[in-house]
Amino acid sequence: MASQTEELSQLEDDARAAIEAATTVQNLTEVRAGYLGRKGSLAAILRGIGQLEPAERGRVGQSANASKERIEAWVAARRQALEASDRSANLAQHQLDTSLPGAAGYPGQLHPVTRIEREIADFFTSMGFAIEDGPEVETDFNNFGALNFPDDHPARDMQDTFFVEGNNVLRTHTSNVQIRAMTGRTPPFRFVALGRVYRHDLDATHYPMFHQVEGFMVDERTSFGDLKGVLYAFARHLMGQEIQLRFRPHFFPFTEPSAEMDFSWQGGWLEWGGCGMIHPQVLENCGVDSERFQGFAFGMGIDRSAMLRFGIPRITHMFDGDLRILGQR
Amino acid sequence: MRLSTGWLAEWIDLPEDVDVLADRLTMAGIEIEGIERAGSDLSAIRVGHVLERNPHPNADRLSVCSVDLGGDAPVEIVCGAPNVAAGQKVAVAVPGTVLPDGTKLKKSKIRGVASQGMICSSEELGVPGDAAGILLLPEAAPPGACAGDWIDTGDTILDVAITPNRGDWVSVLGIAREVRAAYGGDLRWPDCAPEEKGAPTADAIRVAIDDAEGCHRYVARIIRGVRVAPSPDWVQKKLEAIGVRPINNVVDLTNLVLAEMGQPLHAFDLAKISGAEIRVRPARVGESIETLDGVERPLEATDLVIADAQRAIAIAGVMGGSNSEVSDASVDLLIESAQFHPSRVRKTARRLGLQTEASYRFERGVDPEGVARAADRVSRLIAEIAGGTVAPAPISIDGSAPQTAESISLSTARTNRLLGTDLATPQVAQLLQRIDVECEPADADHLVCRPPSYRNDLFIPQDLIEEVARIYGYDEIPTTLPAAQLQVGLRPLRRVLADGARDALRDSGLVEVMSFSAIPPGDLDALGLSSEDPRRNAVRLLNPIAEEASILRTTLLPSLLRGVQRNLNYQVDPVRMFEVSRVFHARPGELPEERNWAAAALTRGESRLLWGGTDPAPLFFEGKGIAERLLSALGYAAEFRSPCGEPFLHPGASSAIAVSGQSVGAMGELHPECAARFGIEAPCVVIVVDLTALEALPAREIRYREVSRHPAVRRDLAVLLDRSVAAGEVVEAIRKTAGNNLTSMDLFDRYEGKGVPDGKVSLALRLTFQRIDRTLTEPEVAKAADRVIKMLAERFGGQLR
């Protein structure tokens, strides 16, 4: 019996040394099997128990179990240590050159005009203006006549026009949408229209095509003061809270009173667009009772806002499809 | 319009600071677009005495002048002006002098001759005068003195933009009235009434208006015994300052009064008027007239002419005729001051392409009460300056009455409602009285308003409300936000689809471009469109800026391909771009059909996709993937069918794109011939999708499905097939054969080459089976796989590898 106890004690010492000496998890697994496995040293000792007296068997059995538990604990501790050092070795091995460029595929980009148009559309839809559309090739009547441009009147010289067959024109402004949207509807209503317009004009600062936003609101009491308020809110949404506006009396056939508005820019004023109270004749042309209803309309180019916002130096950059410009981020 | 502030100051007191004036006028609706300031600093310019003028040895047009600048010896100066001559006193800038335009003069050699200064023109000095030659100084100027003391530095000139409704502003008087409205004060009218002598006007001329519609008023005056000569200095200077070239005293004075009062005037040589008769009549068929500019102009029956007993002697309101022109020999004059019908003048001026100072004013309307006054004023000035006597009893005949409002009833409540103001009726009246509108109170809320004769733009209450606002000041109107019913800010489907397409294409790594809506007609040929192709049906511009932009595009492709070509030229690699915009299809008797399309193009050049990337899929399939994502983002499942038959696409590498069986576009590699015609040398794939066609098709709704908690079973198959078998059909057939338990299938490899027999291709497919309600059994999966393998063998001759 004493010999078995000694054997156990010796076994524990040997196992402890072997466990401490194991350098890999694999190695440790083999060491464990050598002591605790089915064919291991502890099993061999336990197999000898049968030859002992019954009273001895229990005691030796208990000692053997205690030894086993201790060895298992040493193995577990060693395993944890070895795994931890493996992990840090692995971490140390995985070294990227994180300065290489990111690789998420090609970047796409929206056109500057699209980006500004969306800001504008978001602003006005948030104010309950519905977006309305109209054709770019328009009748002379919807582009001029219904907007109170008399035939053979100098007002027609204000806009250089592209003509197409059938007494039609490329719309010179988005104001044709006023006529189309108001006709057949009864106020109150408020609409905003965005899109391409055309002028027969090409030089360093003019391109024959540009983009406009047109807004109009008609009910029984919307006033010129309200027009100023809406445009102030719009300008500040688009260009920043510090922006100032200036309303100058002007002439448009389709509004009265009419104004041109300028916004403050680098110590001076830049022309922004035109606006005014819709001319009663335009309301009547659309079947709206001009005694009862009144409202405002405004329109301005978007392209220049986009150029100012994004620092685009030349108008031609907007429309020549040069990806070296438009692809910039 | 160029407006001299000095001239304006003759009429009304001005604020001292011209910027204050300019700003005030701008805020009253008279936009001041520029200010040319008086008083160029000429302190560094010296008086020179030209002693000799010799020809330049090496240049015909240059001369070498010896100029006394008051120093010990004269200096040599090379001069290019034709009018330089010995004996003249001139303005000289010596090297080192900074000219008014900011340039610093340097010592220079001109054609081999050293020039020790520059003899200056008025333009170079920034002072009024003739720009063509050098500026001459008075005889008395001593050489070497400061030339600035001997030069009239002129007047500050305002560049004024006048809106087309305000003909009355196109004059010194008109602006003076606006200054009075802004600052108060009184107008200083010049003396107009001439001293009259001799036989009455009617003895010399008879006047008849045959076309009453075309002529509202005609005033004729006779001046006998004038001496035509150059105008005195002060007249010439006044005209030059506003950009009018002096001609002779008679013509200059008509121009002077026109600029001052806005009333066009014309002087005829009375001796050249046949039959002592003036008729204002329509032109006769076949009639023509040589105008003062020397051009023979055919007339039409709608044109209004001034005629004598025999022939037309002027085009009414536009330009006089050579046959009655005032010359140096003229002695007796007929002065015409009239009011013609605005749109009649405009029609003729436009048809003849002849916009004159007169037609510009008549188109905008003149003051009926100013017609006789201007005739008086110009007659008085001519008599004073050119001599002669003015005949008594001028003739004044009225045709039709011009369009004017008798009186307008203006409600203060209405005014306040429109403007958002809180004005009282007397306040409204006060504001209107500042611009000469007579106001009588009718009741507490209403004024009866009578505009002055010179305002031909005030007819309805809103016209007056605008004036109230203008004089009150737009800035004074309170800025408010509207009180209105809440309302949904709807977006039309067209816009939703366009924005969705832009986002999807952007997300696929493409850059949005926008190009002009008009293209060259030849681009449709370059696409290879047949003569029957509906895209041939383009809208043509009647007045294109250039032939390269003369038809509206029926497809976005030409603009896009031109863009691809340009970018390849710029060495952009790869080119990845798209446009979402309208195309136009002509329809007889109707406005064109406008449809929204999306078009994209991508090339792949020599640059690698990414620094660490693997080989990308062939370009066609990248394009196909982009098309799939585009439609999927918009809520549609794209179907691809080959061949697609588009002439601009490669017949073997293109697909029609359909949704729910309806064709909505096409994609594929560019046809090599089309690519060559657009000068595109890199492989290029294009995608075109008709967004308008999608509007009518039902979009898929997003429906999430529950996922299974039970394990999925995967089966990988590698199958050998003939190259001619379309993988898409194989995939479709497997999907139908494998049964409901097949949840997904991926084609993860396609291989041909070593180990695969010639003419064959190996496809590797991963089939995933799964049920939501239970775990699949092995025999169930095996059975489905076997069905697939059998089907592949029977239908496609496929063998497992």
CSV table of C-alpha atoms in Angstrom, one decimal, chain B residues 214-218 258 262-266 268 279-281 289 291-292 299 302-307 313-321 336-350 352 354-366:
chain,number,residue,atom,x,y,z
B,214,GLY,CA,-50.1,103.7,-86.3
B,215,CYS,CA,-49.7,107.4,-85.2
B,216,HIS,CA,-51.1,108.8,-82.1
B,217,ARG,CA,-49.7,112.3,-82.5
B,218,TYR,CA,-47.6,114.2,-85.0
B,258,LEU,CA,-33.9,112.9,-77.1
B,262,GLY,CA,-36.9,110.8,-74.1
B,263,GLN,CA,-38.7,112.1,-77.1
B,264,PRO,CA,-37.3,111.0,-80.5
B,265,LEU,CA,-37.0,113.9,-82.9
B,266,HIS,CA,-36.2,114.1,-86.6
B,268,PHE,CA,-35.9,116.9,-92.4
B,279,ARG,CA,-48.3,112.1,-94.9
B,280,VAL,CA,-48.1,109.5,-92.1
B,281,ARG,CA,-49.2,106.4,-94.1
B,289,ILE,CA,-36.4,103.5,-99.0
B,291,THR,CA,-32.3,104.9,-94.8
B,292,LEU,CA,-29.7,107.3,-93.3
B,299,LEU,CA,-41.0,98.0,-97.0
B,302,THR,CA,-47.6,96.9,-92.2
B,303,ASP,CA,-44.7,99.4,-92.0
B,304,LEU,CA,-45.5,103.0,-91.2
B,305,VAL,CA,-43.7,105.7,-93.2
B,306,ILE,CA,-43.5,109.4,-93.3
B,307,ALA,CA,-44.0,110.4,-96.9
B,313,ILE,CA,-38.9,110.0,-96.7
B,314,ALA,CA,-38.6,108.2,-93.3
B,315,ILE,CA,-39.5,104.9,-91.7
B,316,ALA,CA,-41.8,106.2,-88.9
B,317,GLY,CA,-40.1,105.8,-85.5
B,318,VAL,CA,-37.2,103.9,-86.8
B,319,MET,CA,-34.9,105.9,-89.1
B,320,GLY,CA,-35.0,108.8,-91.6
B,321,GLY,CA,-34.4,108.5,-95.3
B,336,GLU,CA,-40.8,116.1,-86.5
B,337,SER,CA,-41.9,115.1,-83.0
B,338,ALA,CA,-44.4,112.3,-82.8
B,339,GLN,CA,-45.9,109.4,-80.9
B,340,PHE,CA,-46.1,106.2,-82.9
B,341,HIS,CA,-47.8,103.0,-82.0
B,342,PRO,CA,-45.3,101.0,-80.0
B,343,SER,CA,-45.9,97.5,-81.5
B,344,ARG,CA,-46.0,98.9,-85.1
B,345,VAL,CA,-42.6,100.4,-84.6
B,346,ARG,CA,-41.3,97.3,-82.9
B,347,LYS,CA,-42.5,95.0,-85.7
B,348,THR,CA,-40.8,97.1,-88.4
B,349,ALA,CA,-37.6,97.6,-86.4
B,350,ARG,CA,-37.4,93.8,-85.8
B,352,LEU,CA,-35.5,95.2,-90.6
B,354,LEU,CA,-32.7,98.0,-87.2
B,355,GLN,CA,-33.0,99.0,-83.5
B,356,THR,CA,-32.4,102.7,-83.2
B,357,GLU,CA,-32.5,105.2,-80.3
B,358,ALA,CA,-35.8,106.2,-81.7
B,359,SER,CA,-37.4,102.8,-82.1
B,360,TYR,CA,-36.1,101.8,-78.7
B,361,ARG,CA,-38.1,104.7,-77.1
B,362,PHE,CA,-41.2,104.3,-79.3
B,363,GLU,CA,-41.4,100.6,-78.5
B,364,ARG,CA,-41.6,101.5,-74.9
B,365,GLY,CA,-43.9,104.4,-75.3
B,366,VAL,CA,-43.3,108.2,-75.1
